[in-house]
């Protein structure tokens, strides 16, 4: 297995001799962080984290979420980045090449990742489409009403119109495909390193506005007041699903990104930085939303209705509300863009490296497949509203299968692979950048968690949350 120790692109792995020998990769250390953070920060921070926290015990939920992050998703993230960088290949090839025995089907972890990325994109592009549409609606003032019934009608007109939903999804897909075709350094890194700082600035502006409204403290209390009685096995599974979804781990995104990491990048350090920055965005998003929601006496709804019905009405109630609503929609679009780029990269890198297609061809094929499968999610509120599988619309089904099943299962096998198949010496070699970094302590902690704690926790939480065992 010579491939394991190689850190240069295994050009022999590309089937087509006409393909370039050097893979595109991220160029600067900061660019690496921004691209990775771009993947982690997404609609999850705005649409999932604050409402899940508010509804499931506030600070108590945040503590559980933090534990899941530190004990499960950060170690899985480090694993993925490390394996991706070692193999310098797409997710499926990475696990196939790094597996010590060819008879062991570790490549299936990569396959599960490609499927998960695809399913997430199928519903994520629908929500992103609504967000993009709302920039227009905020600019024209169409959605600006202090009456939630009016904003609710605007939203329901959008989601129940089959064509509008589909067209916005296609616009999103075209935008992402365009950046992906530009490439890893020029497209993904070039864009995220400009957008991420802008996102922070916008978020801070909206936060200050929200927190300085009279009555804002009640929203702060809603977000942080600990209520441990809400914490059930189902809620813990939800927190873990969120920890996977938020840090984009367990499904090949970070493997693909790791394959573009610099040889001198400090992987554990980068993962921790990304985690902290992502958590800050989530908490700031909560502080941008709930104080304003409570200040104007609205109900702290969950999920899409919070984002698309309550928020416009809340912003419409404040001075210069239109300006802040436009800013907020731009913020959400930026967040969604970075996340979708990383999801797209998973199937595209696989197709570009393992088939005759070049990057442009691979992007077009992914685009077409997503336009087809994604349509079932886009039409979940209109033509296909009554079509349910396991009691769920296609939209909800894709969300459930990816974050509650495929990502934790992928994470479990990744942890087993690192802790029991790859083992300490190789991990030490890779995570210290061949002895250059003096981070043995961190590596030891990581190794212990990835070998014992993470797999045990994932298994327990999954079996409990799915109702298979009860503790
Ligand atoms: N982390 C992104 C978010 O929070 C979603 C995502 C999941 C992106 C999986 C890539 C892979 O919105």
GROMACS .gro file of C-alpha atoms and ligand atoms in nm:
model
  483
    1UNK     CA    1   0.000   0.000   0.000
    2UNK     CA    2   0.239   0.267  -0.111
    3UNK     CA    3  -0.043   0.507  -0.172
    4UNK     CA    4  -0.100   0.560   0.199
    5UNK     CA    5   0.215   0.752   0.258
    6UNK     CA    6   0.197   0.958  -0.057
    7UNK     CA    7   0.091   1.315  -0.009
    8UNK     CA    8   0.133   1.423  -0.368
    9UNK     CA    9  -0.150   1.374  -0.613
   10UNK     CA   10  -0.176   1.007  -0.709
   11UNK     CA   11  -0.201   1.091  -1.074
   12UNK     CA   12  -0.187   0.722  -1.158
   13UNK     CA   13  -0.531   0.704  -1.001
   14UNK     CA   14  -0.696   0.904  -1.272
   15UNK     CA   15  -0.811   0.664  -1.538
   16UNK     CA   16  -0.785   0.900  -1.826
   17UNK     CA   17  -0.427   0.971  -1.930
   18UNK     CA   18  -0.543   1.297  -2.088
   19UNK     CA   19  -0.635   1.438  -1.748
   20UNK     CA   20  -0.412   1.696  -1.577
   21UNK     CA   21  -0.141   1.548  -1.357
   22UNK     CA   22  -0.170   1.808  -1.086
   23UNK     CA   23  -0.501   1.845  -0.905
   24UNK     CA   24  -0.631   2.190  -0.836
   25UNK     CA   25  -0.614   2.274  -0.463
   26UNK     CA   26  -0.658   2.549  -0.210
   27UNK     CA   27  -0.373   2.797  -0.217
   28UNK     CA   28  -0.341   2.996   0.108
   29UNK     CA   29  -0.376   2.877   0.468
   30UNK     CA   30  -0.643   3.136   0.535
   31UNK     CA   31  -0.819   3.042   0.213
   32UNK     CA   32  -0.837   2.683   0.339
   33UNK     CA   33  -1.005   2.799   0.658
   34UNK     CA   34  -1.253   3.019   0.474
   35UNK     CA   35  -1.347   2.746   0.228
   36UNK     CA   36  -1.398   2.495   0.511
   37UNK     CA   37  -1.590   2.747   0.715
   38UNK     CA   38  -1.791   2.828   0.403
   39UNK     CA   39  -1.900   2.465   0.399
   40UNK     CA   40  -1.987   2.456   0.768
   41UNK     CA   41  -2.173   2.786   0.780
   42UNK     CA   42  -2.500   2.752   0.599
   43UNK     CA   43  -2.872   2.757   0.631
   44UNK     CA   44  -2.820   2.525   0.927
   45UNK     CA   45  -2.696   2.820   1.134
   46UNK     CA   46  -2.997   3.031   1.048
   47UNK     CA   47  -3.277   2.789   0.993
   48UNK     CA   48  -3.193   2.489   1.213
   49UNK     CA   49  -2.971   2.590   1.505
   50UNK     CA   50  -3.162   2.885   1.657
   51UNK     CA   51  -3.507   2.729   1.635
   52UNK     CA   52  -3.394   2.386   1.755
   53UNK     CA   53  -3.217   2.552   2.047
   54UNK     CA   54  -3.514   2.765   2.139
   55UNK     CA   55  -3.757   2.475   2.119
   56UNK     CA   56  -3.547   2.213   2.298
   57UNK     CA   57  -3.424   2.358   2.623
   58UNK     CA   58  -3.210   2.661   2.528
   59UNK     CA   59  -2.871   2.647   2.699
   60UNK     CA   60  -2.932   2.282   2.792
   61UNK     CA   61  -2.959   2.199   2.422
   62UNK     CA   62  -2.649   2.407   2.344
   63UNK     CA   63  -2.451   2.205   2.601
   64UNK     CA   64  -2.563   1.875   2.447
   65UNK     CA   65  -2.489   2.011   2.101
   66UNK     CA   66  -2.142   2.123   2.213
   67UNK     CA   67  -2.068   1.780   2.358
   68UNK     CA   68  -2.179   1.614   2.033
   69UNK     CA   69  -1.960   1.858   1.842
   70UNK     CA   70  -1.647   1.807   2.052
   71UNK     CA   71  -1.684   1.434   2.109
   72UNK     CA   72  -1.817   1.336   1.769
   73UNK     CA   73  -1.826   1.579   1.483
   74UNK     CA   74  -1.490   1.757   1.528
   75UNK     CA   75  -1.303   1.422   1.553
   76UNK     CA   76  -1.488   1.298   1.244
   77UNK     CA   77  -1.398   1.622   1.068
   78UNK     CA   78  -1.030   1.579   1.153
   79UNK     CA   79  -1.050   1.220   1.029
   80UNK     CA   80  -1.203   1.318   0.699
   81UNK     CA   81  -0.962   1.604   0.633
   82UNK     CA   82  -0.668   1.380   0.720
   83UNK     CA   83  -0.776   1.090   0.500
   84UNK     CA   84  -0.868   1.320   0.211
   85UNK     CA   85  -0.531   1.494   0.227
   86UNK     CA   86  -0.342   1.165   0.248
   87UNK     CA   87  -0.515   1.012  -0.053
   88UNK     CA   88  -0.557   1.335  -0.252
   89UNK     CA   89  -0.865   1.195  -0.419
   90UNK     CA   90  -1.245   1.211  -0.418
   91UNK     CA   91  -1.432   1.048  -0.127
   92UNK     CA   92  -1.492   0.705  -0.283
   93UNK     CA   93  -1.138   0.665  -0.416
   94UNK     CA   94  -0.994   0.789  -0.087
   95UNK     CA   95  -1.152   0.511   0.119
   96UNK     CA   96  -1.080   0.251  -0.145
   97UNK     CA   97  -0.714   0.345  -0.170
   98UNK     CA   98  -0.653   0.384   0.201
   99UNK     CA   99  -0.815   0.055   0.298
  100UNK     CA  100  -0.535  -0.188   0.394
  101UNK     CA  101  -0.724  -0.486   0.256
  102UNK     CA  102  -0.887  -0.458  -0.080
  103UNK     CA  103  -1.148  -0.710   0.029
  104UNK     CA  104  -1.286  -0.468   0.290
  105UNK     CA  105  -1.548  -0.244   0.130
  106UNK     CA  106  -1.452   0.086   0.296
  107UNK     CA  107  -1.528   0.260  -0.031
  108UNK     CA  108  -1.895   0.216   0.063
  109UNK     CA  109  -1.846   0.497   0.315
  110UNK     CA  110  -1.761   0.715   0.018
  111UNK     CA  111  -2.065   0.593  -0.173
  112UNK     CA  112  -2.288   0.673   0.124
  113UNK     CA  113  -2.127   1.019   0.124
  114UNK     CA  114  -2.201   1.083  -0.242
  115UNK     CA  115  -2.563   0.973  -0.188
  116UNK     CA  116  -2.596   1.190   0.124
  117UNK     CA  117  -2.446   1.495  -0.053
  118UNK     CA  118  -2.686   1.443  -0.337
  119UNK     CA  119  -2.992   1.409  -0.112
  120UNK     CA  120  -2.897   1.714   0.095
  121UNK     CA  121  -2.855   1.918  -0.221
  122UNK     CA  122  -3.196   1.800  -0.342
  123UNK     CA  123  -3.376   1.975  -0.055
  124UNK     CA  124  -3.117   2.239   0.033
  125UNK     CA  125  -3.139   2.395  -0.314
  126UNK     CA  126  -3.513   2.435  -0.260
  127UNK     CA  127  -3.467   2.638   0.058
  128UNK     CA  128  -3.177   2.827  -0.099
  129UNK     CA  129  -3.407   2.905  -0.394
  130UNK     CA  130  -3.662   3.058  -0.155
  131UNK     CA  131  -3.387   3.264   0.007
  132UNK     CA  132  -3.268   3.394  -0.330
  133UNK     CA  133  -3.628   3.473  -0.425
  134UNK     CA  134  -3.667   3.667  -0.100
  135UNK     CA  135  -3.383   3.905  -0.187
  136UNK     CA  136  -3.602   4.019  -0.477
  137UNK     CA  137  -3.915   4.026  -0.263
  138UNK     CA  138  -3.734   4.233   0.002
  139UNK     CA  139  -3.605   4.480  -0.255
  140UNK     CA  140  -3.946   4.531  -0.416
  141UNK     CA  141  -4.107   4.547  -0.073
  142UNK     CA  142  -4.343   4.266  -0.173
  143UNK     CA  143  -4.290   4.070   0.147
  144UNK     CA  144  -4.272   4.371   0.376
  145UNK     CA  145  -4.572   4.357   0.604
  146UNK     CA  146  -4.600   4.365   0.981
  147UNK     CA  147  -4.887   4.118   0.957
  148UNK     CA  148  -4.766   3.757   0.963
  149UNK     CA  149  -5.079   3.652   0.778
  150UNK     CA  150  -4.973   3.860   0.482
  151UNK     CA  151  -4.613   3.736   0.488
  152UNK     CA  152  -4.747   3.386   0.526
  153UNK     CA  153  -4.952   3.429   0.208
  154UNK     CA  154  -4.648   3.556   0.019
  155UNK     CA  155  -4.451   3.252   0.132
  156UNK     CA  156  -4.725   3.007   0.057
  157UNK     CA  157  -4.774   3.154  -0.292
  158UNK     CA  158  -4.404   3.096  -0.354
  159UNK     CA  159  -4.384   2.739  -0.227
  160UNK     CA  160  -4.713   2.619  -0.369
  161UNK     CA  161  -4.636   2.750  -0.714
  162UNK     CA  162  -4.468   2.458  -0.890
  163UNK     CA  163  -4.296   2.673  -1.149
  164UNK     CA  164  -4.170   2.939  -0.914
  165UNK     CA  165  -4.013   2.678  -0.683
  166UNK     CA  166  -3.857   2.492  -0.973
  167UNK     CA  167  -3.720   2.801  -1.145
  168UNK     CA  168  -3.561   2.933  -0.826
  169UNK     CA  169  -3.405   2.594  -0.765
  170UNK     CA  170  -3.260   2.599  -1.116
  171UNK     CA  171  -3.123   2.951  -1.067
  172UNK     CA  172  -2.945   2.828  -0.754
  173UNK     CA  173  -2.813   2.521  -0.936
  174UNK     CA  174  -2.682   2.732  -1.225
  175UNK     CA  175  -2.509   2.973  -0.985
  176UNK     CA  176  -2.337   2.692  -0.795
  177UNK     CA  177  -2.243   2.503  -1.113
  178UNK     CA  178  -2.086   2.818  -1.250
  179UNK     CA  179  -1.857   2.858  -0.947
  180UNK     CA  180  -1.774   2.486  -0.942
  181UNK     CA  181  -1.668   2.497  -1.308
  182UNK     CA  182  -1.428   2.782  -1.223
  183UNK     CA  183  -1.242   2.530  -1.007
  184UNK     CA  184  -1.127   2.468  -0.652
  185UNK     CA  185  -0.885   2.759  -0.610
  186UNK     CA  186  -1.040   3.020  -0.839
  187UNK     CA  187  -1.401   2.923  -0.781
  188UNK     CA  188  -1.454   2.784  -0.431
  189UNK     CA  189  -1.161   2.943  -0.247
  190UNK     CA  190  -1.178   3.269  -0.442
  191UNK     CA  191  -1.544   3.319  -0.364
  192UNK     CA  192  -1.562   3.198  -0.005
  193UNK     CA  193  -1.267   3.408   0.109
  194UNK     CA  194  -1.455   3.716  -0.008
  195UNK     CA  195  -1.798   3.613   0.111
  196UNK     CA  196  -1.720   3.486   0.461
  197UNK     CA  197  -1.590   3.817   0.602
  198UNK     CA  198  -1.889   3.992   0.443
  199UNK     CA  199  -2.118   3.745   0.617
  200UNK     CA  200  -1.968   3.824   0.958
  201UNK     CA  201  -2.002   4.199   0.905
  202UNK     CA  202  -2.368   4.171   0.797
  203UNK     CA  203  -2.446   3.938   1.084
  204UNK     CA  204  -2.298   4.177   1.339
  205UNK     CA  205  -2.495   4.470   1.199
  206UNK     CA  206  -2.824   4.279   1.219
  207UNK     CA  207  -2.737   4.154   1.568
  208UNK     CA  208  -2.672   4.502   1.703
  209UNK     CA  209  -3.003   4.620   1.554
  210UNK     CA  210  -3.194   4.331   1.708
  211UNK     CA  211  -3.032   4.345   2.051
  212UNK     CA  212  -3.089   4.719   2.091
  213UNK     CA  213  -3.465   4.696   2.045
  214UNK     CA  214  -3.676   4.753   2.356
  215UNK     CA  215  -3.779   4.416   2.499
  216UNK     CA  216  -3.491   4.231   2.334
  217UNK     CA  217  -3.384   4.055   2.654
  218UNK     CA  218  -3.676   3.818   2.642
  219UNK     CA  219  -3.544   3.673   2.318
  220UNK     CA  220  -3.202   3.632   2.475
  221UNK     CA  221  -3.365   3.446   2.763
  222UNK     CA  222  -3.559   3.223   2.523
  223UNK     CA  223  -3.237   3.126   2.349
  224UNK     CA  224  -3.023   3.065   2.655
  225UNK     CA  225  -3.244   2.975   2.952
  226UNK     CA  226  -3.147   2.617   3.034
  227UNK     CA  227  -3.430   2.365   3.064
  228UNK     CA  228  -3.287   2.020   3.116
  229UNK     CA  229  -3.629   1.859   3.137
  230UNK     CA  230  -3.653   1.894   2.757
  231UNK     CA  231  -3.352   1.671   2.694
  232UNK     CA  232  -3.478   1.328   2.579
  233UNK     CA  233  -3.306   1.061   2.368
  234UNK     CA  234  -3.490   1.197   2.065
  235UNK     CA  235  -3.357   1.547   2.137
  236UNK     CA  236  -3.003   1.411   2.180
  237UNK     CA  237  -3.028   1.237   1.844
  238UNK     CA  238  -3.148   1.564   1.697
  239UNK     CA  239  -2.853   1.750   1.854
  240UNK     CA  240  -2.614   1.494   1.712
  241UNK     CA  241  -2.776   1.508   1.368
  242UNK     CA  242  -2.738   1.885   1.387
  243UNK     CA  243  -2.373   1.857   1.492
  244UNK     CA  244  -2.305   1.641   1.185
  245UNK     CA  245  -2.506   1.862   0.952
  246UNK     CA  246  -2.356   2.184   1.086
  247UNK     CA  247  -1.993   2.082   1.044
  248UNK     CA  248  -2.068   1.907   0.713
  249UNK     CA  249  -1.921   1.578   0.832
  250UNK     CA  250  -1.990   1.209   0.790
  251UNK     CA  251  -2.054   1.224   0.420
  252UNK     CA  252  -1.744   1.302   0.217
  253UNK     CA  253  -1.757   1.682   0.197
  254UNK     CA  254  -1.465   1.724   0.430
  255UNK     CA  255  -1.285   1.433   0.263
  256UNK     CA  256  -1.312   1.611  -0.070
  257UNK     CA  257  -1.202   1.941   0.084
  258UNK     CA  258  -0.921   1.770   0.274
  259UNK     CA  259  -0.790   1.643  -0.057
  260UNK     CA  260  -0.730   2.008  -0.153
  261UNK     CA  261  -0.562   2.100   0.178
  262UNK     CA  262  -0.206   2.224   0.184
  263UNK     CA  263   0.060   1.983   0.309
  264UNK     CA  264   0.159   2.232   0.579
  265UNK     CA  265  -0.195   2.296   0.703
  266UNK     CA  266  -0.249   2.219   1.072
  267UNK     CA  267  -0.555   1.992   1.042
  268UNK     CA  268  -0.662   1.964   1.410
  269UNK     CA  269  -0.607   2.339   1.455
  270UNK     CA  270  -0.806   2.421   1.144
  271UNK     CA  271  -1.094   2.194   1.247
  272UNK     CA  272  -1.114   2.357   1.590
  273UNK     CA  273  -1.105   2.707   1.444
  274UNK     CA  274  -1.380   2.623   1.196
  275UNK     CA  275  -1.591   2.472   1.473
  276UNK     CA  276  -1.555   2.780   1.693
  277UNK     CA  277  -1.625   3.024   1.411
  278UNK     CA  278  -1.927   2.821   1.303
  279UNK     CA  279  -2.062   2.812   1.657
  280UNK     CA  280  -2.021   3.189   1.680
  281UNK     CA  281  -2.222   3.232   1.362
  282UNK     CA  282  -2.499   3.008   1.499
  283UNK     CA  283  -2.519   3.195   1.827
  284UNK     CA  284  -2.503   3.534   1.658
  285UNK     CA  285  -2.779   3.422   1.421
  286UNK     CA  286  -2.990   3.333   1.724
  287UNK     CA  287  -2.914   3.675   1.871
  288UNK     CA  288  -3.005   3.843   1.544
  289UNK     CA  289  -3.339   3.663   1.526
  290UNK     CA  290  -3.499   3.601   1.866
  291UNK     CA  291  -3.455   3.937   2.042
  292UNK     CA  292  -3.633   4.102   1.749
  293UNK     CA  293  -3.899   3.832   1.736
  294UNK     CA  294  -3.984   3.883   2.103
  295UNK     CA  295  -3.947   4.261   2.094
  296UNK     CA  296  -4.239   4.280   1.851
  297UNK     CA  297  -4.444   4.012   2.021
  298UNK     CA  298  -4.417   3.741   1.752
  299UNK     CA  299  -4.418   3.369   1.816
  300UNK     CA  300  -4.076   3.196   1.799
  301UNK     CA  301  -4.179   2.948   1.528
  302UNK     CA  302  -3.947   2.677   1.409
  303UNK     CA  303  -3.802   2.584   1.071
  304UNK     CA  304  -3.887   2.749   0.742
  305UNK     CA  305  -4.180   2.948   0.879
  306UNK     CA  306  -3.948   3.129   1.118
  307UNK     CA  307  -3.722   3.231   0.834
  308UNK     CA  308  -3.977   3.313   0.567
  309UNK     CA  309  -4.288   3.424   0.757
  310UNK     CA  310  -4.191   3.557   1.099
  311UNK     CA  311  -3.865   3.729   1.010
  312UNK     CA  312  -4.004   3.947   0.729
  313UNK     CA  313  -4.287   4.059   0.959
  314UNK     CA  314  -4.039   4.126   1.241
  315UNK     CA  315  -3.812   4.332   1.019
  316UNK     CA  316  -4.106   4.519   0.870
  317UNK     CA  317  -4.193   4.628   1.225
  318UNK     CA  318  -3.862   4.806   1.286
  319UNK     CA  319  -3.725   5.136   1.156
  320UNK     CA  320  -3.533   5.084   0.829
  321UNK     CA  321  -3.676   4.731   0.829
  322UNK     CA  322  -3.653   4.690   0.454
  323UNK     CA  323  -3.281   4.760   0.461
  324UNK     CA  324  -3.226   4.503   0.736
  325UNK     CA  325  -3.442   4.245   0.563
  326UNK     CA  326  -3.244   4.282   0.241
  327UNK     CA  327  -2.922   4.244   0.442
  328UNK     CA  328  -3.060   3.936   0.617
  329UNK     CA  329  -3.160   3.767   0.289
  330UNK     CA  330  -2.818   3.840   0.140
  331UNK     CA  331  -2.661   3.692   0.453
  332UNK     CA  332  -2.863   3.373   0.419
  333UNK     CA  333  -2.780   3.346   0.047
  334UNK     CA  334  -2.408   3.379   0.121
  335UNK     CA  335  -2.432   3.113   0.390
  336UNK     CA  336  -2.620   2.877   0.160
  337UNK     CA  337  -2.375   2.929  -0.126
  338UNK     CA  338  -2.062   2.813   0.060
  339UNK     CA  339  -2.242   2.505   0.190
  340UNK     CA  340  -2.380   2.409  -0.152
  341UNK     CA  341  -2.038   2.448  -0.315
  342UNK     CA  342  -1.894   2.187  -0.081
  343UNK     CA  343  -2.186   1.951  -0.136
  344UNK     CA  344  -2.155   1.983  -0.514
  345UNK     CA  345  -1.784   1.912  -0.497
  346UNK     CA  346  -1.850   1.559  -0.365
  347UNK     CA  347  -2.019   1.411  -0.676
  348UNK     CA  348  -1.831   1.638  -0.916
  349UNK     CA  349  -1.485   1.537  -0.790
  350UNK     CA  350  -1.586   1.171  -0.807
  351UNK     CA  351  -1.718   1.195  -1.164
  352UNK     CA  352  -1.425   1.407  -1.281
  353UNK     CA  353  -1.167   1.167  -1.139
  354UNK     CA  354  -1.328   0.831  -1.204
  355UNK     CA  355  -1.503   0.875  -1.539
  356UNK     CA  356  -1.407   1.016  -1.875
  357UNK     CA  357  -1.581   1.343  -1.794
  358UNK     CA  358  -1.379   1.654  -1.727
  359UNK     CA  359  -1.476   1.898  -1.451
  360UNK     CA  360  -1.720   2.087  -1.670
  361UNK     CA  361  -1.883   1.768  -1.795
  362UNK     CA  362  -1.904   1.630  -1.440
  363UNK     CA  363  -2.069   1.951  -1.322
  364UNK     CA  364  -2.325   1.941  -1.603
  365UNK     CA  365  -2.414   1.577  -1.528
  366UNK     CA  366  -2.452   1.657  -1.155
  367UNK     CA  367  -2.659   1.961  -1.241
  368UNK     CA  368  -2.898   1.758  -1.459
  369UNK     CA  369  -2.933   1.477  -1.206
  370UNK     CA  370  -3.006   1.729  -0.933
  371UNK     CA  371  -3.257   1.919  -1.141
  372UNK     CA  372  -3.442   1.585  -1.180
  373UNK     CA  373  -3.422   1.452  -0.822
  374UNK     CA  374  -3.436   1.798  -0.665
  375UNK     CA  375  -3.766   1.862  -0.844
  376UNK     CA  376  -3.934   1.603  -0.621
  377UNK     CA  377  -3.831   1.811  -0.318
  378UNK     CA  378  -3.918   2.142  -0.486
  379UNK     CA  379  -4.267   2.014  -0.563
  380UNK     CA  380  -4.321   1.873  -0.211
  381UNK     CA  381  -4.540   2.169  -0.122
  382UNK     CA  382  -4.743   2.170  -0.440
  383UNK     CA  383  -4.806   1.887  -0.686
  384UNK     CA  384  -4.636   1.623  -0.470
  385UNK     CA  385  -4.765   1.744  -0.132
  386UNK     CA  386  -4.972   1.431  -0.083
  387UNK     CA  387  -4.709   1.185  -0.192
  388UNK     CA  388  -4.556   1.054   0.130
  389UNK     CA  389  -4.291   0.793   0.192
  390UNK     CA  390  -4.278   0.667   0.551
  391UNK     CA  391  -4.514   0.949   0.641
  392UNK     CA  392  -4.280   1.214   0.504
  393UNK     CA  393  -4.282   1.433   0.194
  394UNK     CA  394  -3.979   1.393  -0.034
  395UNK     CA  395  -3.836   1.713   0.111
  396UNK     CA  396  -3.853   1.587   0.470
  397UNK     CA  397  -3.750   1.237   0.370
  398UNK     CA  398  -3.423   1.355   0.209
  399UNK     CA  399  -3.348   1.567   0.517
  400UNK     CA  400  -3.417   1.278   0.755
  401UNK     CA  401  -3.224   1.014   0.558
  402UNK     CA  402  -2.919   1.235   0.519
  403UNK     CA  403  -2.880   1.403   0.859
  404UNK     CA  404  -3.032   1.144   1.088
  405UNK     CA  405  -2.916   0.828   0.914
  406UNK     CA  406  -2.643   0.855   0.650
  407UNK     CA  407  -2.430   1.117   0.825
  408UNK     CA  408  -2.417   0.944   1.166
  409UNK     CA  409  -2.364   0.603   1.002
  410UNK     CA  410  -2.088   0.749   0.783
  411UNK     CA  411  -1.937   0.915   1.090
  412UNK     CA  412  -1.944   0.587   1.282
  413UNK     CA  413  -1.753   0.398   1.015
  414UNK     CA  414  -1.508   0.684   0.968
  415UNK     CA  415  -1.427   0.678   1.338
  416UNK     CA  416  -1.386   0.299   1.330
  417UNK     CA  417  -1.164   0.328   1.025
  418UNK     CA  418  -0.934   0.585   1.185
  419UNK     CA  419  -0.927   0.431   1.534
  420UNK     CA  420  -0.916   0.060   1.454
  421UNK     CA  421  -0.794   0.019   1.097
  422UNK     CA  422  -0.557   0.306   1.037
  423UNK     CA  423  -0.423   0.330   1.394
  424UNK     CA  424  -0.194   0.564   1.580
  425UNK     CA  425   0.140   0.568   1.394
  426UNK     CA  426  -0.010   0.670   1.060
  427UNK     CA  427  -0.241   0.919   1.226
  428UNK     CA  428   0.048   1.072   1.421
  429UNK     CA  429   0.250   1.100   1.101
  430UNK     CA  430  -0.030   1.272   0.910
  431UNK     CA  431  -0.168   1.501   1.178
  432UNK     CA  432   0.175   1.627   1.281
  433UNK     CA  433   0.259   1.692   0.916
  434UNK     CA  434   0.538   1.433   0.934
  435UNK     CA  435   0.670   1.557   1.267
  436UNK     CA  436   0.676   1.927   1.182
  437UNK     CA  437   0.393   2.020   1.419
  438UNK     CA  438   0.447   1.960   1.788
  439UNK     CA  439   0.090   1.856   1.864
  440UNK     CA  440   0.129   1.506   2.009
  441UNK     CA  441  -0.101   1.586   2.304
  442UNK     CA  442  -0.387   1.690   2.079
  443UNK     CA  443  -0.334   1.388   1.857
  444UNK     CA  444  -0.349   1.156   2.160
  445UNK     CA  445  -0.677   1.309   2.275
  446UNK     CA  446  -0.815   1.287   1.922
  447UNK     CA  447  -0.709   0.924   1.894
  448UNK     CA  448  -0.873   0.825   2.220
  449UNK     CA  449  -1.200   0.995   2.123
  450UNK     CA  450  -1.208   0.860   1.771
  451UNK     CA  451  -1.127   0.506   1.885
  452UNK     CA  452  -1.363   0.473   2.182
  453UNK     CA  453  -1.583   0.770   2.257
  454UNK     CA  454  -1.715   0.876   1.917
  455UNK     CA  455  -1.822   0.533   1.785
  456UNK     CA  456  -1.983   0.436   2.117
  457UNK     CA  457  -2.173   0.764   2.141
  458UNK     CA  458  -2.294   0.755   1.782
  459UNK     CA  459  -2.418   0.401   1.823
  460UNK     CA  460  -2.594   0.468   2.152
  461UNK     CA  461  -2.758   0.786   2.037
  462UNK     CA  462  -2.871   0.641   1.706
  463UNK     CA  463  -3.021   0.326   1.856
  464UNK     CA  464  -3.196   0.531   2.122
  465UNK     CA  465  -3.317   0.808   1.900
  466UNK     CA  466  -3.459   0.559   1.652
  467UNK     CA  467  -3.633   0.381   1.937
  468UNK     CA  468  -3.442   0.055   1.888
  469UNK     CA  469  -3.316   0.045   2.246
  470UNK     CA  470  -3.418   0.244   2.550
  471UNK     CA  471  -3.180   0.331   2.826
  472LIG     N1  472  -2.312   2.273   0.713
  472LIG     C1  473  -2.416   2.321   0.626
  472LIG     C2  474  -2.517   2.403   0.705
  472LIG     O1  475  -2.513   2.410   0.823
  472LIG     C3  476  -2.487   2.211   0.554
  472LIG     C4  477  -2.403   2.107   0.493
  472LIG     C5  478  -2.419   1.976   0.530
  472LIG     C6  479  -2.307   2.139   0.398
  472LIG     C7  480  -2.339   1.876   0.478
  472LIG     C8  481  -2.225   2.041   0.346
  472LIG     C9  482  -2.243   1.910   0.386
  472LIG     O2  483  -2.607   2.461   0.648
   0.00000   0.00000   0.00000
